[in-house]
Structures are given as C-alpha cells and as structure tokens.
Coordinates of C-alpha atoms in Angstrom, one line a residue:
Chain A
X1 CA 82.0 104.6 137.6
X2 CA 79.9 101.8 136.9
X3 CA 76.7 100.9 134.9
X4 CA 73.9 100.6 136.6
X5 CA 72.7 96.9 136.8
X6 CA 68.8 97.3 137.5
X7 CA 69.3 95.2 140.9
X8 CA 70.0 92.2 138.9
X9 CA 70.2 90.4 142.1
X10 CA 67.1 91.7 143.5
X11 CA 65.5 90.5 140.1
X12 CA 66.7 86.6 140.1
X13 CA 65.9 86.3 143.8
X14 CA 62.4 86.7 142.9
X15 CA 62.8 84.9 139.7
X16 CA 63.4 82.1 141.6
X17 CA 61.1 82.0 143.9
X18 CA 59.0 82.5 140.7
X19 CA 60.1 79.5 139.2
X20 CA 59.7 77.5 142.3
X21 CA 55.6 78.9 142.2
X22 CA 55.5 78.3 138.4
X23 CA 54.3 81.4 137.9
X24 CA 55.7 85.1 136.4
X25 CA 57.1 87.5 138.7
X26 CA 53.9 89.6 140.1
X27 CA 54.0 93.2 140.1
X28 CA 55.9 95.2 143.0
X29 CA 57.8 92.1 144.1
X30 CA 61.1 93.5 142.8
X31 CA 61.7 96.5 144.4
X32 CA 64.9 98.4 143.1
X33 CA 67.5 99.9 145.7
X34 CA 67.1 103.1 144.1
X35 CA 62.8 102.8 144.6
X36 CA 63.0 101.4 147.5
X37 CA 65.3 105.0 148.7
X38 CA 62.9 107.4 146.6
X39 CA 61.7 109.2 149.3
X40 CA 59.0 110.6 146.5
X41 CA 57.9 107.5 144.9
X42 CA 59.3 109.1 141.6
X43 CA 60.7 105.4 140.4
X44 CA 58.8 102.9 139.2
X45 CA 60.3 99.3 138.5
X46 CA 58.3 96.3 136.9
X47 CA 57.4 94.0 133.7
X48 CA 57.3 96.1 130.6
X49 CA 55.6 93.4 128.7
X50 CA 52.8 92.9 131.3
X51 CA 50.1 95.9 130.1
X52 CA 48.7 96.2 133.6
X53 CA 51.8 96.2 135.7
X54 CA 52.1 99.8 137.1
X55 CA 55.4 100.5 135.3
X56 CA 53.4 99.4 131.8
X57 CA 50.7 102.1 132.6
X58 CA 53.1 104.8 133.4
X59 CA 55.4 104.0 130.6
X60 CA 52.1 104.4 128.3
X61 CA 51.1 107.5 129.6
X62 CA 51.5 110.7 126.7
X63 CA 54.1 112.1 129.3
X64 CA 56.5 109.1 128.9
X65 CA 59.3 109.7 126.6
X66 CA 62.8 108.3 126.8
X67 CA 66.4 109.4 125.8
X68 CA 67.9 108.5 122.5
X69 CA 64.8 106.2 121.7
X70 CA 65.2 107.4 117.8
X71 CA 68.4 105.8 117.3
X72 CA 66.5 102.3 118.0
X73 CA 68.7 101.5 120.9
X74 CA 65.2 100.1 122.8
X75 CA 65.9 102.2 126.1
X76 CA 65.1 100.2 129.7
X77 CA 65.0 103.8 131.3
X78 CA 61.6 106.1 130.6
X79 CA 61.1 109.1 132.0
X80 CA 57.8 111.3 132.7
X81 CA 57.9 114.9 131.5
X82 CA 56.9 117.3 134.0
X83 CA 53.8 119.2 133.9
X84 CA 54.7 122.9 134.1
X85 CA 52.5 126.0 133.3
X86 CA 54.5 128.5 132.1
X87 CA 51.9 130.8 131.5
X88 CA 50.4 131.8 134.8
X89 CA 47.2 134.1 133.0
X90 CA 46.5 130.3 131.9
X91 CA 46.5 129.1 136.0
X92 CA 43.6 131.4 136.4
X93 CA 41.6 129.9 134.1
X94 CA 41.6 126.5 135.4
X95 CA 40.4 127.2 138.7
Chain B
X1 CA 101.8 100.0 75.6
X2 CA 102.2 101.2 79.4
X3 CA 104.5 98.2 81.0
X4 CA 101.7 97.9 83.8
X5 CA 99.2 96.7 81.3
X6 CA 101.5 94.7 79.4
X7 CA 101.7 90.7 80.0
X8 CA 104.8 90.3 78.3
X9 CA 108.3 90.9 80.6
X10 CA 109.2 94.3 79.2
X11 CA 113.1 94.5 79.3
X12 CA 112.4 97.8 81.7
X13 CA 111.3 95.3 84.3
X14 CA 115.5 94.4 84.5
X15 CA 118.6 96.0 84.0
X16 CA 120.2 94.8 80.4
X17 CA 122.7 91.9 80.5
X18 CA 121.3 90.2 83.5
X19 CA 121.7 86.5 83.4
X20 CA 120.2 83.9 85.7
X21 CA 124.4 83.8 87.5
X22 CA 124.1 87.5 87.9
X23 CA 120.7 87.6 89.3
X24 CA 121.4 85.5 91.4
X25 CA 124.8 85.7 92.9
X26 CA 123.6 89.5 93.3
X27 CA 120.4 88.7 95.5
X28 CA 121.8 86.1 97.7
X29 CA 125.4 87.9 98.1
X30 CA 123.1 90.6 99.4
X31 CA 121.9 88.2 102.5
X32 CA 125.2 86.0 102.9
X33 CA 128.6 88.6 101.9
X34 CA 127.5 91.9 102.0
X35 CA 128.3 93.6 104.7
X36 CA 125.8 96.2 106.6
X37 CA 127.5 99.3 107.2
X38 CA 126.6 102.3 109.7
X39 CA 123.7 103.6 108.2
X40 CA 122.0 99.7 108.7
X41 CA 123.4 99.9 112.4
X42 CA 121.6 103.2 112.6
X43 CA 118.6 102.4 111.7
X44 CA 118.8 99.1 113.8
X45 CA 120.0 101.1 117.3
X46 CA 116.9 103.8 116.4
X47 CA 115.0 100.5 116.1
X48 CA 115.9 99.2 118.9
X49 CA 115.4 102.2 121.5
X50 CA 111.8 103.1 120.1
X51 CA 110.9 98.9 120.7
X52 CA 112.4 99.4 124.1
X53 CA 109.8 102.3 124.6
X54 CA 107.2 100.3 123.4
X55 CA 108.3 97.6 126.1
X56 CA 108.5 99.8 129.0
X57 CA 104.9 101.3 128.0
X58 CA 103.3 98.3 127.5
X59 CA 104.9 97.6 130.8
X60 CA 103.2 100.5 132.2
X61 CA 100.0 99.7 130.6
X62 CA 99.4 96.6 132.3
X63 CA 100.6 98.7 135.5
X64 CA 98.3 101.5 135.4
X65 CA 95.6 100.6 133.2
X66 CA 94.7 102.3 130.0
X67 CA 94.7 105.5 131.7
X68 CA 97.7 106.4 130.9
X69 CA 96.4 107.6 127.6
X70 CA 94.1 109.9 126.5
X71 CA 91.0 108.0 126.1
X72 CA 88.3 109.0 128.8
X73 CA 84.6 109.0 127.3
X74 CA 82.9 110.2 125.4
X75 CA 86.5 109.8 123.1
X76 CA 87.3 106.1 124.3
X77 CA 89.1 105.6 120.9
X78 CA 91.9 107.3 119.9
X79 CA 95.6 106.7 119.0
X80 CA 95.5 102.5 119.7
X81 CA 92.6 102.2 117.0
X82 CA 94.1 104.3 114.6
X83 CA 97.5 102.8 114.6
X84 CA 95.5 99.3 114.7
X85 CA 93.8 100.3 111.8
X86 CA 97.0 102.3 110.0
X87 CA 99.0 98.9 110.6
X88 CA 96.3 96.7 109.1
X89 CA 96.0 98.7 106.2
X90 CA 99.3 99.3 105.6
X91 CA 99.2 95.2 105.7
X92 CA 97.1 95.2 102.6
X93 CA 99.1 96.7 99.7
X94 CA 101.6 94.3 100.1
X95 CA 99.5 91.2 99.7
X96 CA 97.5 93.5 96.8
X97 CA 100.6 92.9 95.0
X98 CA 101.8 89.9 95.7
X99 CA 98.6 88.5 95.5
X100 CA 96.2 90.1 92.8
X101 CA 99.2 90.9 90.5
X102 CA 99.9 87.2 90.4
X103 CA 97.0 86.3 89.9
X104 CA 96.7 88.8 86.7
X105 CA 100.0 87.5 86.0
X106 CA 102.0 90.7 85.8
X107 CA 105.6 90.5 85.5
X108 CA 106.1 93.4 87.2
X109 CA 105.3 92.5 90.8
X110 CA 108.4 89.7 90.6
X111 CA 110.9 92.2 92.3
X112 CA 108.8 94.0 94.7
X113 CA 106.8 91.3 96.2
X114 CA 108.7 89.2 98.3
X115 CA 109.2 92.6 100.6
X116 CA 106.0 93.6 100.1
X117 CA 105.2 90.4 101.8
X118 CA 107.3 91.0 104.1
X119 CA 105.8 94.6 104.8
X120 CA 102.7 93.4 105.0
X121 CA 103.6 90.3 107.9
X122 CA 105.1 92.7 110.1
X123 CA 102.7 95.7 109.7
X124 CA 100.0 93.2 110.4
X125 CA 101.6 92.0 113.6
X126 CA 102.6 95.2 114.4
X127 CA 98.5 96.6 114.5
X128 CA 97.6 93.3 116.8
X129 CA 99.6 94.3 119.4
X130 CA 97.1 97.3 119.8
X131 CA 93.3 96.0 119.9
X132 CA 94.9 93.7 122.6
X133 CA 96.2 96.6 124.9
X134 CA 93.1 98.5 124.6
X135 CA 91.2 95.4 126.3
X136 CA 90.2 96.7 130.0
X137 CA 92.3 93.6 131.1
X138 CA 94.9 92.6 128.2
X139 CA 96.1 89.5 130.5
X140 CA 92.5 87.9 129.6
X141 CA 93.0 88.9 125.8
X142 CA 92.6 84.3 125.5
X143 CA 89.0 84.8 126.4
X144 CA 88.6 86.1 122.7
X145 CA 89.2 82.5 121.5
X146 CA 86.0 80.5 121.8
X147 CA 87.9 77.6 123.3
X148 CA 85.9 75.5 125.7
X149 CA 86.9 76.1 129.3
X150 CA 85.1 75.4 132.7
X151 CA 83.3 79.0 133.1
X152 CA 81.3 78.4 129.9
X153 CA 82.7 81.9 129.0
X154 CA 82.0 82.1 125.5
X155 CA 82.6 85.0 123.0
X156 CA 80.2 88.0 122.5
X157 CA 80.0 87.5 118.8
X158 CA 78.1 90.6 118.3
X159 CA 81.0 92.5 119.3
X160 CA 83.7 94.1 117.0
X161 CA 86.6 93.3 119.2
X162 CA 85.8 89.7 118.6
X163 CA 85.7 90.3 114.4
X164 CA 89.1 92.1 114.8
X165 CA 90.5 89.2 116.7
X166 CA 89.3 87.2 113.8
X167 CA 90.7 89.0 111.4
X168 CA 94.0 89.4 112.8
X169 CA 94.3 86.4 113.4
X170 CA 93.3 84.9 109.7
X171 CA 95.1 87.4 108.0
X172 CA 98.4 86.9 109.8
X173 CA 98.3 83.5 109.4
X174 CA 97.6 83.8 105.6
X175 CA 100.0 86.2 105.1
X176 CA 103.1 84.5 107.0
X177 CA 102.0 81.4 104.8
X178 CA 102.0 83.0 101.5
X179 CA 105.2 84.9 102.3
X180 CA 107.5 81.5 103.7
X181 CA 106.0 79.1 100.9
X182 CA 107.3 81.6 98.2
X183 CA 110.5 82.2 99.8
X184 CA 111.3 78.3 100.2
X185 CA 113.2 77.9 96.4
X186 CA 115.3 81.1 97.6
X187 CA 116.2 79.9 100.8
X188 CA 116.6 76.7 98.8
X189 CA 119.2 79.0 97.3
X190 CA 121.4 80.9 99.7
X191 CA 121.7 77.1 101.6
X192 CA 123.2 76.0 98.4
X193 CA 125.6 79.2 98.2
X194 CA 126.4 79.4 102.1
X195 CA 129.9 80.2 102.8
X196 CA 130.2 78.4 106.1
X197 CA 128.0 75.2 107.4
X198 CA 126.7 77.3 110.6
X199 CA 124.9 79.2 107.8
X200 CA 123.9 76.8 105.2
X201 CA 122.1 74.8 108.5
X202 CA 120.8 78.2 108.9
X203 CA 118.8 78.4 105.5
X204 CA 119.0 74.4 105.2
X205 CA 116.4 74.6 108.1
X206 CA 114.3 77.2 106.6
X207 CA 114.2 75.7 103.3
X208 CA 112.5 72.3 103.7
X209 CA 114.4 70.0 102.5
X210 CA 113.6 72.0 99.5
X211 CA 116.2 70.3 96.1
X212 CA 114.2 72.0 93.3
X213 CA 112.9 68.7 91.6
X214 CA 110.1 69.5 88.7
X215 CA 107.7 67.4 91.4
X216 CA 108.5 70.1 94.4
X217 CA 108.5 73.2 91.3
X218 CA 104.8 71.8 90.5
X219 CA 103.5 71.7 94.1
X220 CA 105.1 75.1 94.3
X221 CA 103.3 76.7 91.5
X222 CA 100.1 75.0 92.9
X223 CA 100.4 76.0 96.2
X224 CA 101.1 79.7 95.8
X225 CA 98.1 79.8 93.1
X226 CA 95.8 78.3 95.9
X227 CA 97.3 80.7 99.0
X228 CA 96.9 83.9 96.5
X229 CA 93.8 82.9 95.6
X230 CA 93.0 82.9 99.6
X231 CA 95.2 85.9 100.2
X232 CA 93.2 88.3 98.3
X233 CA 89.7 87.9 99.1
X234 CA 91.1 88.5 102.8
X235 CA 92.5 92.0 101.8
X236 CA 89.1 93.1 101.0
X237 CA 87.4 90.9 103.7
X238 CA 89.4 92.0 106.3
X239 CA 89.4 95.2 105.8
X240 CA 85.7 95.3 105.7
X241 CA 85.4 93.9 108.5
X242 CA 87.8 96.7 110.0
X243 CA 85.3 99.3 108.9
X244 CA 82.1 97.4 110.2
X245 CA 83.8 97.8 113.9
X246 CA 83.1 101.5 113.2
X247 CA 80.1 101.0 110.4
X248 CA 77.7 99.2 113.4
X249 CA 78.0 102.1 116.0
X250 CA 75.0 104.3 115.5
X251 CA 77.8 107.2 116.1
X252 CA 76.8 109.6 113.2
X253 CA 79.8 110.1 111.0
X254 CA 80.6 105.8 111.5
X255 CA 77.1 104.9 110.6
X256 CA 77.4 104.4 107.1
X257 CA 77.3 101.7 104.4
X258 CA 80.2 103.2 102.5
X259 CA 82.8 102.3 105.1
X260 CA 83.6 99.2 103.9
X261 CA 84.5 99.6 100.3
X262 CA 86.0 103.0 101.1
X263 CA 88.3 101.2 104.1
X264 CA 89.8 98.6 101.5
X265 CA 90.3 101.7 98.9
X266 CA 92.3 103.4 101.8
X267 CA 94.2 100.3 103.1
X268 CA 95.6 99.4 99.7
X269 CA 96.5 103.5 99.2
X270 CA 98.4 103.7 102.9
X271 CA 100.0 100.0 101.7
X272 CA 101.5 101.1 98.1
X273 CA 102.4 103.9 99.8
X274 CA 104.9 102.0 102.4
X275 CA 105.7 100.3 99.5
X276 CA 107.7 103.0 98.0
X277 CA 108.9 104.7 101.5
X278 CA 110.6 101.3 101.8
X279 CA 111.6 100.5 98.4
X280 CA 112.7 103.7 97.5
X281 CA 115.6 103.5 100.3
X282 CA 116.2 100.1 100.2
X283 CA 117.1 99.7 96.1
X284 CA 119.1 102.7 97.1
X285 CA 121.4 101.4 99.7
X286 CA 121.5 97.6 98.5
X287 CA 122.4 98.5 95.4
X288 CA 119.1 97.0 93.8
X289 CA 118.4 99.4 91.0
X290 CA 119.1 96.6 88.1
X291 CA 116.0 94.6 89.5
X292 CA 113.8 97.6 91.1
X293 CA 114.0 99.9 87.8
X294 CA 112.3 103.2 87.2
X295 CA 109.5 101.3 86.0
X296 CA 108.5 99.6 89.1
X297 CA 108.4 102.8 90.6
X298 CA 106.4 104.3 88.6
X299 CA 103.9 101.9 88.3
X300 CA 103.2 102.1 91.9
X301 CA 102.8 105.5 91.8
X302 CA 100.2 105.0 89.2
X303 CA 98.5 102.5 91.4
X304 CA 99.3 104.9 94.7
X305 CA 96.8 107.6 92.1
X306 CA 94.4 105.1 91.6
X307 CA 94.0 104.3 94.8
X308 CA 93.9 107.4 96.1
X309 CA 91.3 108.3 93.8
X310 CA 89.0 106.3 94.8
X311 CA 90.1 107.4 98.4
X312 CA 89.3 111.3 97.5
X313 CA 85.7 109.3 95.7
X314 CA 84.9 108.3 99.3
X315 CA 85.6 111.2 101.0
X316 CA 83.2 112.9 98.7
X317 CA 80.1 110.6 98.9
X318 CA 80.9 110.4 102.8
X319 CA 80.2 114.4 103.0
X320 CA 77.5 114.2 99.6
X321 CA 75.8 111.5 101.6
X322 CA 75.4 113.5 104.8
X323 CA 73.7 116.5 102.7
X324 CA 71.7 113.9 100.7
X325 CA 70.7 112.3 104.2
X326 CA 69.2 115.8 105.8
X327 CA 70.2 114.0 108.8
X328 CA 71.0 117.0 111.4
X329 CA 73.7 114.7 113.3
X330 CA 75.0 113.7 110.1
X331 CA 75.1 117.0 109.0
X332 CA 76.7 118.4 112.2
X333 CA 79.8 116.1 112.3
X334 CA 80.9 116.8 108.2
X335 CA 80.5 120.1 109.3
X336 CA 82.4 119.9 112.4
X337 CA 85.1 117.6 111.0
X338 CA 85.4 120.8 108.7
X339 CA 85.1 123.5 111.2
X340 CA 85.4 122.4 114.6
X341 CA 88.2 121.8 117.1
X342 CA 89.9 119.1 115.0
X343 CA 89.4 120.6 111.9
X344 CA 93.3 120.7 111.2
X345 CA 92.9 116.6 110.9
X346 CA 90.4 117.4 108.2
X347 CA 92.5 119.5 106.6
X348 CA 95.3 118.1 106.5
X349 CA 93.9 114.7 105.1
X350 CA 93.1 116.1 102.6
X351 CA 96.3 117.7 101.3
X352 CA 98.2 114.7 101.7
X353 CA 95.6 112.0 100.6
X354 CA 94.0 113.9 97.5
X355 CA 95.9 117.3 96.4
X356 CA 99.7 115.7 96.7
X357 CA 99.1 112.4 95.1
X358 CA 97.5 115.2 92.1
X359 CA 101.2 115.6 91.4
X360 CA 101.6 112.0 90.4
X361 CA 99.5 112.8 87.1
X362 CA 103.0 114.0 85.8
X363 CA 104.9 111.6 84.2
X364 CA 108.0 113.9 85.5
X365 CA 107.1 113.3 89.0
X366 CA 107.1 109.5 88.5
X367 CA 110.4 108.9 87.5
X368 CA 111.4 111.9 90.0
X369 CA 112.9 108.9 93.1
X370 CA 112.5 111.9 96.0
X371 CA 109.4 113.1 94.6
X372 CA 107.6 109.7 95.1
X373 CA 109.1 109.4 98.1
X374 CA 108.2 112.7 99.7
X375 CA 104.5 112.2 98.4
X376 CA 104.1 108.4 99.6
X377 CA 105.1 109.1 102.7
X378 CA 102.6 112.0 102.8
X379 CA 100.2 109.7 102.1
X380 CA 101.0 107.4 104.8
X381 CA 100.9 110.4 107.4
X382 CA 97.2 111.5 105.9
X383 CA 95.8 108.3 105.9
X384 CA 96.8 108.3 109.7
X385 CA 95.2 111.2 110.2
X386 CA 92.4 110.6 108.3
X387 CA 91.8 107.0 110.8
X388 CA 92.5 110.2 113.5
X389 CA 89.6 112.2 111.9
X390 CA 87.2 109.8 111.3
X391 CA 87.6 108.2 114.7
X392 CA 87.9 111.5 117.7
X393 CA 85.4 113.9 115.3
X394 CA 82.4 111.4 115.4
X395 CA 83.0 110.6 119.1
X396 CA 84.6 113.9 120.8
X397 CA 80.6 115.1 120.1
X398 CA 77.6 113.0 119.4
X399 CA 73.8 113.3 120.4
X400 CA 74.0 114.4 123.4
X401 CA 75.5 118.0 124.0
X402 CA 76.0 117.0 127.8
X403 CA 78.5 114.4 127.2
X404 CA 81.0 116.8 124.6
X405 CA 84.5 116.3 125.6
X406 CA 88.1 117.0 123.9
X407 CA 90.7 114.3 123.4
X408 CA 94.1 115.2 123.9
X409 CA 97.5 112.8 123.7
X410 CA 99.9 112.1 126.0
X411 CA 103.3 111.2 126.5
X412 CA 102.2 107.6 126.2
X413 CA 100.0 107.8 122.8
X414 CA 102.7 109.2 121.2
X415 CA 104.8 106.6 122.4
X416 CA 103.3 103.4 121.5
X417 CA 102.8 105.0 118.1
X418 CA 107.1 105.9 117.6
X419 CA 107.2 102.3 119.8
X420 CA 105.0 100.3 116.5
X421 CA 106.9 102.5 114.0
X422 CA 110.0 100.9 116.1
X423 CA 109.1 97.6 116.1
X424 CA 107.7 97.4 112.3
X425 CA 111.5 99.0 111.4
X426 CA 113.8 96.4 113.6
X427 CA 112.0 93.4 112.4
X428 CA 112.3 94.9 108.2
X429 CA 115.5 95.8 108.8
X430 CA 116.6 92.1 110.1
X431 CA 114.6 90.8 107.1
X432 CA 116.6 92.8 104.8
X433 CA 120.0 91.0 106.3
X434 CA 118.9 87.5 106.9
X435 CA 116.7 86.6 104.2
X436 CA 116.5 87.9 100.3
X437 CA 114.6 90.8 99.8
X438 CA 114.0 90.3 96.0
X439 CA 112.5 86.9 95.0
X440 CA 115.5 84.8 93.1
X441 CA 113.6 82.6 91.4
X442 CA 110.9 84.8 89.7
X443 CA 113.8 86.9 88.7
X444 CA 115.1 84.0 87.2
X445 CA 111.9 83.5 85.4
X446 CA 112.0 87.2 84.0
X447 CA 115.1 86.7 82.6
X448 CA 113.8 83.3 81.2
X449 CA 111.0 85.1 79.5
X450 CA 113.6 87.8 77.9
X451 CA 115.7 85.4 76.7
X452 CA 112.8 83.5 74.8
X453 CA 111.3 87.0 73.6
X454 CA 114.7 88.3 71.7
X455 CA 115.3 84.9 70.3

C-alpha cells in the first residue's frame, strides 16, 4: 500500500513550464491520473488558494465537507455530500 | 529523624566496625578474589541464550521486515515502543540517585549508586536498540544524524523519531560519563591491589593514570559536581521528551499536556524499582549486607511510594481530565482502556503500580527483603503494562470506526522483549565481576564522617 502522492510529477512538469512563463500554474493544466480516468468527472484537481479555480468554487460550496477536518490536520482531500431526498412525498412537491 | 532526611552519616548507612582496610579489601576482593560460583554461571548461560535470541531476531528483522511482529495499522506501535520506553525509564532512577541525591548531599546514595549507574547505562542502551529496529529500513538508522552528505538529506525535525534519537543519544553519553569518571579512584584501587600484572594493566588502563594526588581528588570533586549537575536536568528532559513522541499525536488518550511530568514520575518509579530487583539479590549473593543495610532498602521503598504516588496522581487527572474535557473521543478511550478488549492492561496497572506499592506504607513491609522485592518487581511489570496500555488502547481504535483493528503478539515481540531482558542481564552480570559494584571511595568517606562524629 502506498500513500497517494497527488501526481506529484504531473504537478512539477507544469510547474516548470510555469516557471519558464513566469507565471502561476493556470487552472486545469494539472490533470491527475485518477481525473483524468473518472469516467464521471466526479474529481476535481486545482489551486486551493486561487478563489476562481474550479476546485476553489467546488470546495466552497455548502456540500463540501472533509474528513477529520476538526482535529486541524488541514485535509488536501474534500468531498461533496450527495444530494439525496429521502422523503419521496417531498419529490412531489418540487415538480 | 528518618535517615533519608538526615545529612549526617547515620551509622545504619554501614555495618559497625567497618574501617577504611575493611571497606575496602571487601569491595575490591569482590572484583579481583572472589570467585563466581554456579548460580553467577546461571544467570550468565540464561543471559547468554536470551541475547542469542535477540541476535537471531534482529537477524530476522532486517530479513523480513518489521512484519514479523504484530504491528499492522491502525496499531503500528506496540511491544518495540514500550520496551523503548520501559528501558529508558528504567534508565532514570539510577541517575535520580546518583545524581539528585548528590547533589542534596545524602549519605545514603554512597552504596547504591555506582550500580545504579550501572543500571541505568545499560537499560539505556538496551531501549536504543529498539527505536532503531522499528525504522522501515534500520540499515539507514545514520540518516537521523544531521551530518552533511551529498543528497542534502537532512532530518525531519518535526518528527519524534528524530527527538528520541536525540535523547538517546545525549543521555547515553551523559550517563556512561558520569558512571566512568566516578569509578576512576576505584579502579585506581583494585590496580593498586591486583594479584597478577595481566590484571593490574587491566584496571591500570581503566583508571587513567589515576595516583589519588589532592590536585586529581579536586578535579574529581569538580567534575562529578558539574556532570550531576548535567545528569539530572536530562532525567526530566529526556523523559519529556519521551512523552512528547506520544503528547503531539492528535491520538485521543496521547493528546495531552500531562504526559510529560507524569512520564518522568513513572520513569523514576519503574527505575527505583530495578533498583531493588537488583540490589536485593545482589547484597544477597555478594555478601554486601555491611554496606547495603536495611536502611537503604527501605529508603527506596519510601522513594518507590513516592514515586508511585504521584504515578497513581497521573493516572487520575489523565481519566478526571477526559470527564472535565467532555471530549467524546476522550471520553471513549478512558472508558475503553477500562472496558474494552484490553481492559486486563488497565487493570492490571493498576494493581501493581498503585494498590501493591499501598503495602509499602508499613514500616513491616520495608524491612521485609522478599516483600520489597516481590512488590518492586510488580512494579516494574505494571509500568510495562501501563506503556502497553497507554500505547495499543489509544491506537487499536481512534476517530474513525472503519479503521478499528486488534493487536496481537507474536513469537517475535515476545522475543525481543526476553532478548533486551537478556542483554540488560549479561552485561550487569559482567559488571558485577569485572568492576566494583559499591563505590570504594565514598564508602571510605562514610566511614570518615563516622569516625569524626563519635569522636
């Protein structure tokens, strides 16, 4: 078993090329193993500390929520509850 | 006037009629005439075979990996880290007395120090073997030294394997220090008595050049002020630092200010505790019950109750504080320790660490030799399984329900533990032949110090 490095390589080959720009690393341009195999589009990878990056906007959506976040440990990994209705008079309603 | 708060060298402290010829021809005959009979060879075979089990394991550890224990996660410290820290702390009483009691200047600590000392050196080399082994690799254990080399590797000082390196290493080296610089006048000694040359090169070696001038006496008496005064801070430093390695995890049941005082509390009880397993057979079968009297013993059982005290003081703000916190994990792993799978440990901490040392309240008990004996080697098996408790309880299940697991020994755990208990035997039991197990000199001074009292 091993821990899962975030593509680290996929990260510093667009870090240099980057560099080499003088400029940050744009949105999208790293593009995980693991997203780039979602056959749903359910991962998102990106700059946290950009606000408009897409992986920003999900993470500040009401759904995000991450595992252990109490204990301070800072988590990389967020994950977006589901929407479920588990009340199906409720389903009705809506439509 | 109890003798352990007296200044004065009560004549308790030594058998009547000692002399400074008797003191010392007995001491030194000890290392150069006596000879060991079969209960030494015993010992020394036993020794032996549980250090050749600790060879072949080791062996198989750098084989196999650490697999061969019981460790898998979420329990990925077990057995190694509690004999590491049972060693460590067992180190500690024996500088405690050869160190603070000097510095208070008790008389009593004259006899039982130099193999305190020696305890305490080979206890602490015995726990470093451990950390070490636990390493994923143990052949890179040198990448722990921030020496410069070529990769630019450097330490990760945030980690506690790198403080527990430190330590080790700082406290071993104090320790040997403080244990050869006070036994250089003795060796000094048994050069000056050796029968044959062979041996008197022997000790001639080991002693420096050492000829007892008032200029060497006054370097002496500064040097072992200055490497006390060093060696004590490090008992409580160290150990701290032992209980930070758990005290920084976020791990409810580790994550707590208390460890660090409550650590050095239980080093010092698990090291006056190996005090008396040791002395207790060793006055016995060497014939030392003129220098290690009744009242030595009894002292450190006082001292064992003291320490143990505060011991039973910790264990109670560890559990008050986890109430007082509300904390639900918190909460869960006092109650667990109490309750769940390992609850045994918990248990049975407790009855040797705080109800049997209750019997030391009896001044009966005290001067009872297999009494004290029978309860400090209780001791020594609950603070073992208290390091047992405290470690597999907070880890076997924390935050998250999905990642419970149990811990269970193997062959090999409880063979590097009899393989340490091997090693830490052979190398006291060649101390106890090759070099003098009761410091000469001081004794020397305690008769001084009578002699000037009743005249």
């Amino acid at each position: 078993m091993e821990k899962c490095t975030y593509c680290i390589q996929r990260i510093e080959t667009a870090h240099i090329e980057a560099d080499k720009a003088n400029r940050r690393i744009r949105d999208g341009e790293v593009l995980t193993a693991c997203q780039a195999a979602c056959p749903t589009q359910a991962i998102r990878f990106g700059d946290i500390a950009d606000v408009h990056s897409s992986v920003a906007q999900a993470k500040s959506s009401p759904r995000a929520y991450v595992m252990l976040g109490e204990l301070n440990t800072r988590p990389r990994t967020s994950y977006l509850a589901r929407l479920r209705n588990p009340n199906p008079a409720l389903a009705d309603e809506s439509t | 006037m109890s003798a352990v708060l007296g200044d004065a060298a009560s004549p308790a402290l030594l058998a009547r009629g000692q002399t400074h010829a008797t003191v010392t021809a007995a001491i030194s005959a000890i290392s150069l005439h006596r000879r060991f009979g079969r209960y030494w060879l015993a010992g020394f075979a036993i020794a032996l075979a549980l250090c050749l089990l600790l060879v072949f394991g080791t062996g198989w550890l750098l084989h196999r990996g650490v697999g061969i224990w019981g460790i898998n996660m979420p329990v990925a410290w077990a057995f190694a880290i509690c004999n590491y820290v049972w060693w460590i702390g067992i180190g500690m009483g024996g500088t405690f007395i050869s160190g603070a009691l000097y510095l208070a200047r008790k008389d009593w600590r004259s006899s039982i120090n130099r193999y305190a000392e020696a305890m305490t050196v080979f206890a602490v080399a015995v726990s470093g073997i451990f950390p070490i082994l636990h390493l994923g690799r143990p052949w890179f254990f040198y990448w722990l030294f921030p020496y410069p080399d070529v990769m630019n590797v450097w330490p990760q000082w945030r980690s506690s394997l790198e403080w527990d390196f430190f330590a080790i290493v700082a406290y071993l080296t104090v320790s040997i220090l403080y244990w050869y610089v006070g036994m250089i006048p003795d060796l000094a000694t048994l050069r000056d008595r050796a029968p044959t040359l062979g041996v008197a090169r022997f000790y001639g070696l080991l002693a420096l050049g050492w000829r007892g001038e008032a200029r060497q006496w006054r370097r002496f008496e500064t040097l072992s002020l200055l490497l006390a005064g060093l060696a004590v801070p490090l008992v409580f430093s160290v150990h701290s630092m032992v209980a930070l390695d758990f005290s920084e995890a976020l791990v409810p049941g580790w994550h707590s200010t208390v460890f660090p005082p409550f650590f050095v509390a239980g080093a010092l009880f698990s090291g006056f505790a190996m005090v008396l397993v040791l002395g207790i057979p060793m006055r016995r079968m060497l014939g030392l019950r003129d220098y290690i009297t009744d009242v030595h013993l009894a002292n450190l059982a006082k001292v064992l109750l003291a320490a143990g005290l505060v011991v039973a003081y910790g264990y109670c703000t560890e559990i008050f504080s986890a109430f007082y916190s509300m904390d639900r994990f918190e909460l869960a792993v006092t109650l667990r320790r109490m309750t769940g799978a390992y609850a045994w440990t918990f248990w049975g901490t407790i009855l040797c660490n705080v109800l049997s040392i209750q019997l030391l309240w009896s001044a009966r008990v005290r001067r009872n030799h297999a009494a004290l004996f029978v309860i400090a080697l209780l001791v020594l098996i609950g603070m073992w399984l208290e390091r047992f408790m405290l470690i597999v309880t907070s880890l076997y299940q924390d935050f998250v329900p999905s990642s419970w697991g149990m811990y269970y020994p193997t062959f090999w755990d409880i063979a590097f533990l009899a393989g340490s208990l091997g090693l830490f035997l052979l190398m006291f039991l060649l101390f106890v032949r090759l070099l003098p197990v009761v410091s000469i000199f001081e004794l020397r001074k305690l008769v001084h110090k009578g002699e000037v009292k009743s005249t």
